[in-house]
Amino acid sequence: MIKAGIIGLGIGKKHLDAIENYRNSKVVCALEKDRKKIISLKKKYKHIDFYNDEKSFFSRNDVNLISIASYDEFHYSQILKSIKKKWHIIVEKPICLSPAELKKIYYLVKKNKIKITTNLVLRQNNLFLNLKKKINKKEIYYIEADYLWGRKEKLFNWRSKTKNYSLTLGATIHILDLVCWFLNSMPTKVYAKSSSKITKKTKFRKFSFSHYLFTFPKDIMVKLTANAVCTHPHFHTLKIFEKNKTLISDIFGQYLINKKNYKNKFNLKKMKYDYPDKKNRKKIIRDFIDSILDKKIIMPSFKSNIDVMTACFYADMSMKKNKELSIKYLK
Ligand SMILES: NC(=O)c1ccc[n+]([C@@H]2O[C@H](COP(=O)([O-])OP(=O)(O)OC[C@H]3O[C@@H](n4cnc5c(N)ncnc54)[C@H](O)[C@@H]3O)[C@@H](O)[C@H]2O)c1
């Protein structure tokens, strides 16, 4: 039976709802910094023990799954504490904030044989699941994807205070993971540039727009942008170019363009999928529970989570060095 603890009840509240009662799972405790939040949560979740201090939370001996949804800068130390307790781990993205931290987590997880996953939700989205079925990855030569965040105000909360906060680790990671999943491969090179033009005079001191050119095996080029400052609905746009067809998904709809219809823009084949498909967001967490309970369930491997983090770190390094870098993955 799964007995879970949750850290941080912002998006962590969604983790709670995904875990609670799924295949008899119970959330037994939660750690939350904000005392006011605890008071209101206690009214709704009477059976959960709420903690305000980390030491008491980590002294629980009845937990076997932890869901870490604290601010980015706490993920690393909370992962290490959870590994020590041999708890299985769901950690919000990003797993951590430096390559050295990533390396340590990777080797400790391997050594301790616990299960761990991160919440890269786009793979469970109805639209992207269906696009994946339509693509012929052998024919792809170019993919373009934009993470249009449309939530500029969120830059001025904890994200402004987090020393190593990175838009690449906070936003780009989602669309990069999606593209790697489509192509079933990892990029070999990256060149990235960033800008803080729109946020220069604000308290957000990091870059708020960035673009990336990734090279994938077999000469596939991928251009991504992370746009935290746009006046645009929160959206992930995508264009997938194959030799004989193009798939497009933007706020105006999803289209399949092929040799028969491409000369007449009024004749394009419109597709209709659920997006943002919020009902599927619990799926990664529930699949993870399945994988703990019955080992047969196939999840994205933790190595694929580690590799996408590595590619993001190289992208940020490329911005700093202003040059294209070859990406070396952990072994
Ligand atoms: N997978 C996704 O699509 C997705 C979406 C949003 C946020 N996130 C990630 O989730 C994490 C939380 O972001 P959020 O949007 O929920 O923020 P939030 O501010 O809405 O909520 C975070 C909550 O966690 C609490 N908290 C933070 N650090 C804590 C700590 N060390 N101990 C105890 N409580 C702590 C805060 O008091 C707050 O109540 C971040 O890492 C973020 O990158 C992921």
mmCIF file of C-alpha atoms and ligand atoms in Angstrom:
data_model
loop_
_atom_site.group_PDB
_atom_site.id
_atom_site.type_symbol
_atom_site.label_atom_id
_atom_site.label_comp_id
_atom_site.label_asym_id
_atom_site.label_seq_id
_atom_site.Cartn_x
_atom_site.Cartn_y
_atom_site.Cartn_z
ATOM 1 C CA MET A 1 0.000 0.000 0.000
ATOM 2 C CA ILE A 2 1.214 3.487 -0.867
ATOM 3 C CA LYS A 3 1.541 5.936 2.021
ATOM 4 C CA ALA A 4 2.603 9.276 0.677
ATOM 5 C CA GLY A 5 4.021 12.545 1.940
ATOM 6 C CA ILE A 6 3.837 15.801 -0.040
ATOM 7 C CA ILE A 7 6.121 18.825 0.179
ATOM 8 C CA GLY A 8 4.674 22.180 -0.939
ATOM 9 C CA LEU A 9 0.993 22.627 -1.579
ATOM 10 C CA GLY A 10 0.838 24.821 -4.643
ATOM 11 C CA ILE A 11 0.913 22.411 -7.565
ATOM 12 C CA GLY A 12 1.558 19.815 -4.842
ATOM 13 C CA LYS A 13 -2.161 19.985 -4.113
ATOM 14 C CA LYS A 14 -2.676 18.437 -7.564
ATOM 15 C CA HIS A 15 -0.206 15.687 -6.638
ATOM 16 C CA LEU A 16 -2.230 15.120 -3.477
ATOM 17 C CA ASP A 17 -5.457 14.725 -5.456
ATOM 18 C CA ALA A 18 -3.750 12.379 -7.940
ATOM 19 C CA ILE A 19 -2.399 10.117 -5.180
ATOM 20 C CA GLU A 20 -5.245 10.127 -2.663
ATOM 21 C CA ASN A 21 -7.389 6.977 -2.991
ATOM 22 C CA TYR A 22 -5.725 5.842 -6.222
ATOM 23 C CA ARG A 23 -5.425 2.063 -5.790
ATOM 24 C CA ASN A 24 -5.845 2.436 -2.019
ATOM 25 C CA SER A 25 -3.065 5.014 -1.742
ATOM 26 C CA LYS A 26 -3.225 7.488 1.114
ATOM 27 C CA VAL A 27 -1.509 10.808 1.653
ATOM 28 C CA VAL A 28 -0.543 10.621 5.319
ATOM 29 C CA CYS A 29 1.517 13.772 5.802
ATOM 30 C CA ALA A 30 2.465 17.070 4.166
ATOM 31 C CA LEU A 31 5.133 19.694 4.697
ATOM 32 C CA GLU A 32 4.172 23.296 3.977
ATOM 33 C CA LYS A 33 6.065 26.479 4.902
ATOM 34 C CA ASP A 34 3.024 28.681 4.885
ATOM 35 C CA ARG A 35 1.164 28.343 8.204
ATOM 36 C CA LYS A 36 -1.953 30.089 6.897
ATOM 37 C CA LYS A 37 -2.231 27.555 4.098
ATOM 38 C CA ILE A 38 -1.936 24.739 6.640
ATOM 39 C CA ILE A 39 -4.887 26.114 8.629
ATOM 40 C CA SER A 40 -7.197 26.078 5.625
ATOM 41 C CA LEU A 41 -5.890 22.720 4.284
ATOM 42 C CA LYS A 42 -6.422 21.046 7.669
ATOM 43 C CA LYS A 43 -10.144 21.760 7.387
ATOM 44 C CA LYS A 44 -10.397 19.871 4.113
ATOM 45 C CA TYR A 45 -7.864 17.079 4.702
ATOM 46 C CA LYS A 46 -8.547 16.062 8.300
ATOM 47 C CA HIS A 47 -6.658 12.759 8.077
ATOM 48 C CA ILE A 48 -3.366 14.330 6.885
ATOM 49 C CA ASP A 49 -0.671 15.344 9.388
ATOM 50 C CA PHE A 50 0.633 18.765 8.371
ATOM 51 C CA TYR A 51 4.151 19.877 9.282
ATOM 52 C CA ASN A 52 5.857 23.197 9.191
ATOM 53 C CA ASP A 53 9.371 21.934 9.933
ATOM 54 C CA GLU A 54 11.342 19.637 7.696
ATOM 55 C CA LYS A 55 12.994 17.647 10.480
ATOM 56 C CA SER A 56 9.732 16.306 11.922
ATOM 57 C CA PHE A 57 8.405 15.562 8.435
ATOM 58 C CA PHE A 58 11.466 13.510 7.515
ATOM 59 C CA SER A 59 11.338 11.614 10.804
ATOM 60 C CA ARG A 60 8.140 9.816 9.693
ATOM 61 C CA ASN A 61 8.645 6.089 9.369
ATOM 62 C CA ASP A 62 5.385 5.096 7.725
ATOM 63 C CA VAL A 63 5.904 6.791 4.336
ATOM 64 C CA ASN A 64 7.012 4.982 1.150
ATOM 65 C CA LEU A 65 6.360 7.664 -1.508
ATOM 66 C CA ILE A 66 7.218 11.343 -1.462
ATOM 67 C CA SER A 67 6.047 14.024 -3.807
ATOM 68 C CA ILE A 68 8.343 17.055 -3.859
ATOM 69 C CA ALA A 69 6.612 20.208 -5.101
ATOM 70 C CA SER A 70 8.555 22.822 -3.154
ATOM 71 C CA TYR A 71 10.392 25.717 -4.831
ATOM 72 C CA ASP A 72 13.154 24.628 -7.231
ATOM 73 C CA GLU A 73 16.036 25.442 -4.865
ATOM 74 C CA PHE A 74 14.831 22.883 -2.265
ATOM 75 C CA HIS A 75 14.417 19.897 -4.578
ATOM 76 C CA TYR A 76 18.036 18.736 -4.348
ATOM 77 C CA SER A 77 18.341 18.543 -0.550
ATOM 78 C CA GLN A 78 14.850 17.080 -0.206
ATOM 79 C CA ILE A 79 15.672 14.385 -2.784
ATOM 80 C CA LEU A 80 18.825 13.446 -0.843
ATOM 81 C CA LYS A 81 16.841 13.187 2.404
ATOM 82 C CA SER A 82 14.193 11.062 0.702
ATOM 83 C CA ILE A 83 16.812 8.716 -0.781
ATOM 84 C CA LYS A 84 18.225 8.225 2.730
ATOM 85 C CA LYS A 85 14.758 7.204 3.878
ATOM 86 C CA LYS A 86 14.415 4.868 0.844
ATOM 87 C CA TRP A 87 11.215 6.612 -0.185
ATOM 88 C CA HIS A 88 10.174 6.470 -3.851
ATOM 89 C CA ILE A 89 10.186 9.992 -5.271
ATOM 90 C CA ILE A 90 8.037 12.144 -7.548
ATOM 91 C CA VAL A 91 9.817 15.459 -7.971
ATOM 92 C CA GLU A 92 8.478 18.483 -9.773
ATOM 93 C CA LYS A 93 10.659 19.756 -12.549
ATOM 94 C CA PRO A 94 13.440 20.771 -12.442
ATOM 95 C CA ILE A 95 14.974 17.873 -10.521
ATOM 96 C CA CYS A 96 17.727 20.219 -9.293
ATOM 97 C CA LEU A 97 19.612 23.376 -10.255
ATOM 98 C CA SER A 98 23.184 22.347 -11.159
ATOM 99 C CA PRO A 99 25.009 19.627 -13.129
ATOM 100 C CA ALA A 100 26.910 18.581 -9.969
ATOM 101 C CA GLU A 101 23.637 18.062 -8.086
ATOM 102 C CA LEU A 102 22.214 16.084 -11.014
ATOM 103 C CA LYS A 103 25.231 13.788 -11.115
ATOM 104 C CA LYS A 104 24.999 13.082 -7.389
ATOM 105 C CA ILE A 105 21.258 12.320 -7.583
ATOM 106 C CA TYR A 106 21.735 10.055 -10.589
ATOM 107 C CA TYR A 107 24.383 7.900 -8.916
ATOM 108 C CA LEU A 108 22.589 7.770 -5.556
ATOM 109 C CA VAL A 109 19.327 6.660 -7.180
ATOM 110 C CA LYS A 110 21.145 3.924 -9.095
ATOM 111 C CA LYS A 111 22.899 2.750 -5.932
ATOM 112 C CA ASN A 112 19.810 2.763 -3.726
ATOM 113 C CA LYS A 113 17.416 1.158 -6.193
ATOM 114 C CA ILE A 114 14.531 3.460 -5.387
ATOM 115 C CA LYS A 115 12.103 4.662 -8.053
ATOM 116 C CA ILE A 116 12.020 8.298 -9.052
ATOM 117 C CA THR A 117 10.268 10.340 -11.714
ATOM 118 C CA THR A 118 9.685 13.958 -12.600
ATOM 119 C CA ASN A 119 6.471 15.631 -13.648
ATOM 120 C CA LEU A 120 6.988 16.354 -17.356
ATOM 121 C CA VAL A 121 3.306 16.452 -18.188
ATOM 122 C CA LEU A 122 3.171 17.076 -21.952
ATOM 123 C CA ARG A 123 3.788 13.413 -22.790
ATOM 124 C CA GLN A 124 0.366 12.629 -21.329
ATOM 125 C CA ASN A 125 -1.475 15.319 -23.243
ATOM 126 C CA ASN A 126 -4.127 14.024 -25.634
ATOM 127 C CA LEU A 127 -3.003 16.348 -28.431
ATOM 128 C CA PHE A 128 0.646 15.327 -28.248
ATOM 129 C CA LEU A 129 -0.130 11.620 -27.807
ATOM 130 C CA ASN A 130 -2.133 11.793 -31.033
ATOM 131 C CA LEU A 131 0.470 13.831 -32.904
ATOM 132 C CA LYS A 132 3.078 11.250 -31.922
ATOM 133 C CA LYS A 133 0.962 8.562 -33.609
ATOM 134 C CA LYS A 134 0.768 10.648 -36.798
ATOM 135 C CA ILE A 135 4.442 11.453 -37.213
ATOM 136 C CA ASN A 136 6.871 9.418 -39.233
ATOM 137 C CA LYS A 137 10.094 10.129 -37.399
ATOM 138 C CA LYS A 138 12.263 8.789 -40.218
ATOM 139 C CA GLU A 139 10.986 11.585 -42.473
ATOM 140 C CA ILE A 140 11.349 14.488 -40.016
ATOM 141 C CA TYR A 141 14.039 17.041 -40.818
ATOM 142 C CA TYR A 142 12.940 20.003 -38.688
ATOM 143 C CA ILE A 143 10.800 20.724 -35.615
ATOM 144 C CA GLU A 144 9.900 24.108 -34.224
ATOM 145 C CA ALA A 145 8.247 24.523 -30.809
ATOM 146 C CA ASP A 146 7.449 27.545 -28.663
ATOM 147 C CA TYR A 147 6.591 27.505 -25.007
ATOM 148 C CA LEU A 148 4.352 30.559 -24.794
ATOM 149 C CA TRP A 149 4.064 30.965 -21.072
ATOM 150 C CA GLY A 150 1.685 33.921 -20.947
ATOM 151 C CA ARG A 151 2.068 34.174 -17.154
ATOM 152 C CA LYS A 152 4.601 36.973 -16.789
ATOM 153 C CA GLU A 153 3.385 37.821 -13.267
ATOM 154 C CA LYS A 154 4.688 34.444 -12.034
ATOM 155 C CA LEU A 155 8.263 35.608 -12.660
ATOM 156 C CA PHE A 156 7.942 38.034 -9.759
ATOM 157 C CA ASN A 157 7.088 35.485 -7.045
ATOM 158 C CA TRP A 158 9.607 32.912 -5.729
ATOM 159 C CA ARG A 159 11.175 32.737 -9.183
ATOM 160 C CA SER A 160 12.687 36.224 -8.661
ATOM 161 C CA LYS A 161 14.196 35.129 -5.347
ATOM 162 C CA THR A 162 15.666 31.791 -6.478
ATOM 163 C CA LYS A 163 19.376 32.384 -7.113
ATOM 164 C CA ASN A 164 19.877 29.829 -9.887
ATOM 165 C CA TYR A 165 16.385 30.060 -11.375
ATOM 166 C CA SER A 166 16.546 29.208 -15.067
ATOM 167 C CA LEU A 167 13.812 29.573 -17.660
ATOM 168 C CA THR A 168 15.391 26.665 -19.517
ATOM 169 C CA LEU A 169 14.881 24.374 -16.507
ATOM 170 C CA GLY A 170 11.500 25.903 -15.697
ATOM 171 C CA ALA A 171 9.869 26.056 -19.127
ATOM 172 C CA THR A 172 11.975 24.866 -22.081
ATOM 173 C CA ILE A 173 12.428 21.489 -20.394
ATOM 174 C CA HIS A 174 8.777 20.633 -21.127
ATOM 175 C CA ILE A 175 8.988 21.159 -24.897
ATOM 176 C CA LEU A 176 12.478 19.703 -25.154
ATOM 177 C CA ASP A 177 11.244 16.563 -23.388
ATOM 178 C CA LEU A 178 8.310 16.440 -25.807
ATOM 179 C CA VAL A 179 10.563 16.672 -28.864
ATOM 180 C CA CYS A 180 12.975 14.021 -27.493
ATOM 181 C CA TRP A 181 9.985 11.744 -26.931
ATOM 182 C CA PHE A 182 8.714 12.361 -30.496
ATOM 183 C CA LEU A 183 12.127 11.620 -31.970
ATOM 184 C CA ASN A 184 13.093 8.920 -29.497
ATOM 185 C CA SER A 185 16.572 10.417 -29.303
ATOM 186 C CA MET A 186 18.559 13.100 -27.493
ATOM 187 C CA PRO A 187 20.226 16.175 -28.995
ATOM 188 C CA THR A 188 23.945 16.058 -29.637
ATOM 189 C CA LYS A 189 24.576 19.819 -29.859
ATOM 190 C CA VAL A 190 22.991 23.059 -28.666
ATOM 191 C CA TYR A 191 23.380 26.735 -29.356
ATOM 192 C CA ALA A 192 21.253 29.098 -27.247
ATOM 193 C CA LYS A 193 20.728 32.844 -26.840
ATOM 194 C CA SER A 194 18.620 34.706 -24.322
ATOM 195 C CA SER A 195 17.220 38.133 -23.584
ATOM 196 C CA SER A 196 15.787 40.054 -20.658
ATOM 197 C CA LYS A 197 14.582 43.037 -22.699
ATOM 198 C CA ILE A 198 11.033 43.027 -21.311
ATOM 199 C CA THR A 199 11.991 42.365 -17.667
ATOM 200 C CA LYS A 200 15.198 44.440 -17.485
ATOM 201 C CA LYS A 201 13.702 47.048 -15.167
ATOM 202 C CA THR A 202 11.897 44.567 -12.892
ATOM 203 C CA LYS A 203 12.985 42.521 -9.882
ATOM 204 C CA PHE A 204 13.320 39.422 -12.087
ATOM 205 C CA ARG A 205 17.069 39.505 -12.726
ATOM 206 C CA LYS A 206 17.417 36.518 -15.074
ATOM 207 C CA PHE A 207 16.597 36.092 -18.746
ATOM 208 C CA SER A 208 12.896 35.942 -19.586
ATOM 209 C CA PHE A 209 13.048 34.954 -23.256
ATOM 210 C CA SER A 210 15.355 32.430 -24.876
ATOM 211 C CA HIS A 211 15.814 30.542 -28.067
ATOM 212 C CA TYR A 212 17.670 27.362 -28.802
ATOM 213 C CA LEU A 213 18.957 25.483 -31.781
ATOM 214 C CA PHE A 214 19.374 21.787 -31.033
ATOM 215 C CA THR A 215 20.957 19.289 -33.414
ATOM 216 C CA PHE A 216 19.613 15.750 -33.135
ATOM 217 C CA PRO A 217 21.069 12.567 -34.629
ATOM 218 C CA LYS A 218 20.400 11.989 -38.351
ATOM 219 C CA ASP A 219 20.745 15.694 -39.079
ATOM 220 C CA ILE A 220 17.409 16.730 -37.554
ATOM 221 C CA MET A 221 17.282 20.389 -36.534
ATOM 222 C CA VAL A 222 15.083 21.627 -33.693
ATOM 223 C CA LYS A 223 14.394 25.261 -32.861
ATOM 224 C CA LEU A 224 12.758 26.005 -29.507
ATOM 225 C CA THR A 225 11.784 29.180 -27.709
ATOM 226 C CA ALA A 226 10.768 29.783 -24.107
ATOM 227 C CA ASN A 227 8.773 32.976 -23.947
ATOM 228 C CA ALA A 228 7.885 33.961 -20.391
ATOM 229 C CA VAL A 229 6.809 37.497 -21.214
ATOM 230 C CA CYS A 230 4.431 37.115 -24.143
ATOM 231 C CA THR A 231 0.949 38.574 -24.369
ATOM 232 C CA HIS A 232 -0.546 35.293 -25.469
ATOM 233 C CA PRO A 233 -2.556 32.469 -23.876
ATOM 234 C CA HIS A 234 -0.462 29.819 -22.142
ATOM 235 C CA PHE A 235 0.269 27.499 -25.055
ATOM 236 C CA HIS A 236 2.768 25.090 -26.592
ATOM 237 C CA THR A 237 2.915 25.631 -30.343
ATOM 238 C CA LEU A 238 4.472 23.075 -32.580
ATOM 239 C CA LYS A 239 5.433 22.635 -36.216
ATOM 240 C CA ILE A 240 6.750 19.296 -37.359
ATOM 241 C CA PHE A 241 8.188 19.200 -40.866
ATOM 242 C CA GLU A 242 8.528 15.872 -42.627
ATOM 243 C CA LYS A 243 9.618 15.260 -46.202
ATOM 244 C CA ASN A 244 6.019 14.945 -47.443
ATOM 245 C CA LYS A 245 3.848 16.431 -44.720
ATOM 246 C CA THR A 246 3.694 19.104 -42.044
ATOM 247 C CA LEU A 247 1.852 19.007 -38.722
ATOM 248 C CA ILE A 248 0.971 22.310 -37.102
ATOM 249 C CA SER A 249 -0.561 23.002 -33.723
ATOM 250 C CA ASP A 250 -1.182 26.556 -32.560
ATOM 251 C CA ILE A 251 -3.985 28.546 -30.905
ATOM 252 C CA PHE A 252 -5.942 28.506 -34.178
ATOM 253 C CA GLY A 253 -6.073 24.694 -34.284
ATOM 254 C CA GLN A 254 -4.220 21.616 -35.400
ATOM 255 C CA TYR A 255 -3.631 20.991 -39.090
ATOM 256 C CA LEU A 256 -2.191 18.277 -41.235
ATOM 257 C CA ILE A 257 -0.733 19.593 -44.456
ATOM 258 C CA ASN A 258 0.204 17.141 -47.171
ATOM 259 C CA LYS A 259 0.965 16.953 -50.881
ATOM 260 C CA LYS A 260 -2.735 16.961 -51.750
ATOM 261 C CA ASN A 261 -3.844 20.004 -49.789
ATOM 262 C CA TYR A 262 -0.838 22.261 -49.340
ATOM 263 C CA LYS A 263 -1.556 24.533 -52.277
ATOM 264 C CA ASN A 264 -4.918 25.638 -50.906
ATOM 265 C CA LYS A 265 -4.911 27.021 -47.387
ATOM 266 C CA PHE A 266 -8.704 26.626 -47.118
ATOM 267 C CA ASN A 267 -8.440 22.945 -47.822
ATOM 268 C CA LEU A 268 -6.101 21.941 -45.005
ATOM 269 C CA LYS A 269 -7.086 18.952 -42.911
ATOM 270 C CA LYS A 270 -8.153 20.208 -39.480
ATOM 271 C CA MET A 271 -7.638 17.885 -36.522
ATOM 272 C CA LYS A 272 -9.332 18.224 -33.148
ATOM 273 C CA TYR A 273 -7.793 17.085 -29.884
ATOM 274 C CA ASP A 274 -8.204 18.001 -26.220
ATOM 275 C CA TYR A 275 -5.822 20.722 -25.189
ATOM 276 C CA PRO A 276 -4.718 21.548 -22.510
ATOM 277 C CA ASP A 277 -6.297 18.210 -21.518
ATOM 278 C CA LYS A 278 -6.189 18.843 -17.764
ATOM 279 C CA LYS A 279 -7.871 15.534 -16.909
ATOM 280 C CA ASN A 280 -4.759 13.670 -18.062
ATOM 281 C CA ARG A 281 -2.400 15.567 -15.740
ATOM 282 C CA LYS A 282 -2.791 13.014 -12.957
ATOM 283 C CA LYS A 283 -1.621 10.261 -15.260
ATOM 284 C CA ILE A 284 2.158 10.504 -14.774
ATOM 285 C CA ILE A 285 1.733 10.328 -10.996
ATOM 286 C CA ARG A 286 -0.736 7.450 -11.209
ATOM 287 C CA ASP A 287 1.440 5.565 -13.723
ATOM 288 C CA PHE A 288 4.298 5.994 -11.272
ATOM 289 C CA ILE A 289 2.218 4.451 -8.491
ATOM 290 C CA ASP A 290 1.372 1.580 -10.851
ATOM 291 C CA SER A 291 5.070 1.124 -11.588
ATOM 292 C CA ILE A 292 5.823 0.857 -7.851
ATOM 293 C CA LEU A 293 2.989 -1.576 -7.217
ATOM 294 C CA ASP A 294 3.295 -3.787 -10.266
ATOM 295 C CA LYS A 295 6.672 -3.260 -11.814
ATOM 296 C CA LYS A 296 5.317 -4.068 -15.337
ATOM 297 C CA ILE A 297 4.170 -0.535 -16.169
ATOM 298 C CA ILE A 298 6.469 1.254 -18.586
ATOM 299 C CA MET A 299 7.300 4.809 -17.538
ATOM 300 C CA PRO A 300 9.711 7.270 -19.127
ATOM 301 C CA SER A 301 12.983 6.029 -17.654
ATOM 302 C CA PHE A 302 14.665 8.125 -14.983
ATOM 303 C CA LYS A 303 17.687 8.209 -17.300
ATOM 304 C CA SER A 304 15.549 10.031 -19.894
ATOM 305 C CA ASN A 305 14.621 12.590 -17.177
ATOM 306 C CA ILE A 306 18.317 12.950 -16.294
ATOM 307 C CA ASP A 307 19.292 13.340 -19.968
ATOM 308 C CA VAL A 308 16.774 16.091 -20.644
ATOM 309 C CA MET A 309 18.078 17.939 -17.567
ATOM 310 C CA THR A 310 21.643 17.537 -18.896
ATOM 311 C CA ALA A 311 20.630 18.983 -22.285
ATOM 312 C CA CYS A 312 19.056 21.967 -20.459
ATOM 313 C CA PHE A 313 22.240 22.595 -18.459
ATOM 314 C CA TYR A 314 24.257 22.581 -21.702
ATOM 315 C CA ALA A 315 21.783 25.040 -23.232
ATOM 316 C CA ASP A 316 22.293 27.437 -20.309
ATOM 317 C CA MET A 317 26.071 26.977 -20.599
ATOM 318 C CA SER A 318 25.849 27.758 -24.308
ATOM 319 C CA MET A 319 24.147 31.076 -23.489
ATOM 320 C CA LYS A 320 26.916 31.979 -21.058
ATOM 321 C CA LYS A 321 29.716 31.010 -23.451
ATOM 322 C CA ASN A 322 27.903 32.268 -26.535
ATOM 323 C CA LYS A 323 28.904 29.255 -28.563
ATOM 324 C CA GLU A 324 27.548 25.950 -29.785
ATOM 325 C CA LEU A 325 28.316 23.081 -27.408
ATOM 326 C CA SER A 326 28.417 19.317 -27.858
ATOM 327 C CA ILE A 327 26.345 17.632 -25.170
ATOM 328 C CA LYS A 328 27.898 14.899 -23.015
ATOM 329 C CA TYR A 329 25.397 12.752 -21.153
ATOM 330 C CA LEU A 330 25.960 10.948 -17.853
ATOM 331 C CA LYS A 331 26.832 7.259 -18.199
HETATM 332 N N1 LIG B 1 5.117 20.249 -13.973
HETATM 333 C C1 LIG B 1 4.588 21.435 -14.167
HETATM 334 O O1 LIG B 1 3.965 21.674 -15.202
HETATM 335 C C2 LIG B 1 4.719 22.510 -13.105
HETATM 336 C C3 LIG B 1 3.808 23.575 -13.073
HETATM 337 C C4 LIG B 1 3.950 24.528 -12.067
HETATM 338 C C5 LIG B 1 4.992 24.422 -11.127
HETATM 339 N N2 LIG B 1 5.866 23.403 -11.213
HETATM 340 C C6 LIG B 1 6.959 23.264 -10.231
HETATM 341 O O2 LIG B 1 6.382 23.033 -8.942
HETATM 342 C C7 LIG B 1 7.186 23.641 -7.922
HETATM 343 C C8 LIG B 1 6.282 24.542 -7.087
HETATM 344 O O3 LIG B 1 5.738 25.558 -7.904
HETATM 345 P P1 LIG B 1 4.261 26.098 -7.642
HETATM 346 O O4 LIG B 1 3.803 26.706 -8.907
HETATM 347 O O5 LIG B 1 3.419 25.066 -7.005
HETATM 348 O O6 LIG B 1 4.563 27.259 -6.587
HETATM 349 P P2 LIG B 1 3.509 27.885 -5.552
HETATM 350 O O7 LIG B 1 4.145 29.108 -4.997
HETATM 351 O O8 LIG B 1 2.164 27.977 -6.166
HETATM 352 O O9 LIG B 1 3.389 26.787 -4.397
HETATM 353 C C9 LIG B 1 4.511 26.258 -3.733
HETATM 354 C C10 LIG B 1 4.097 25.903 -2.300
HETATM 355 O O10 LIG B 1 5.169 25.183 -1.725
HETATM 356 C C11 LIG B 1 5.497 25.722 -0.433
HETATM 357 N N3 LIG B 1 6.937 25.497 -0.263
HETATM 358 C C12 LIG B 1 7.939 25.930 -1.069
HETATM 359 N N4 LIG B 1 9.129 25.483 -0.619
HETATM 360 C C13 LIG B 1 8.866 24.746 0.500
HETATM 361 C C14 LIG B 1 9.678 24.021 1.401
HETATM 362 N N5 LIG B 1 11.015 23.973 1.274
HETATM 363 N N6 LIG B 1 9.083 23.385 2.435
HETATM 364 C C15 LIG B 1 7.737 23.440 2.582
HETATM 365 N N7 LIG B 1 6.896 24.106 1.771
HETATM 366 C C16 LIG B 1 7.478 24.747 0.719
HETATM 367 C C17 LIG B 1 5.124 27.198 -0.528
HETATM 368 O O11 LIG B 1 4.838 27.736 0.741
HETATM 369 C C18 LIG B 1 3.876 27.130 -1.434
HETATM 370 O O12 LIG B 1 2.696 26.932 -0.678
HETATM 371 C C19 LIG B 1 8.314 24.357 -8.656
HETATM 372 O O13 LIG B 1 9.450 23.537 -8.649
HETATM 373 C C20 LIG B 1 7.798 24.515 -10.086
HETATM 374 O O14 LIG B 1 8.833 24.546 -11.035
HETATM 375 C C21 LIG B 1 5.743 22.441 -12.170
#
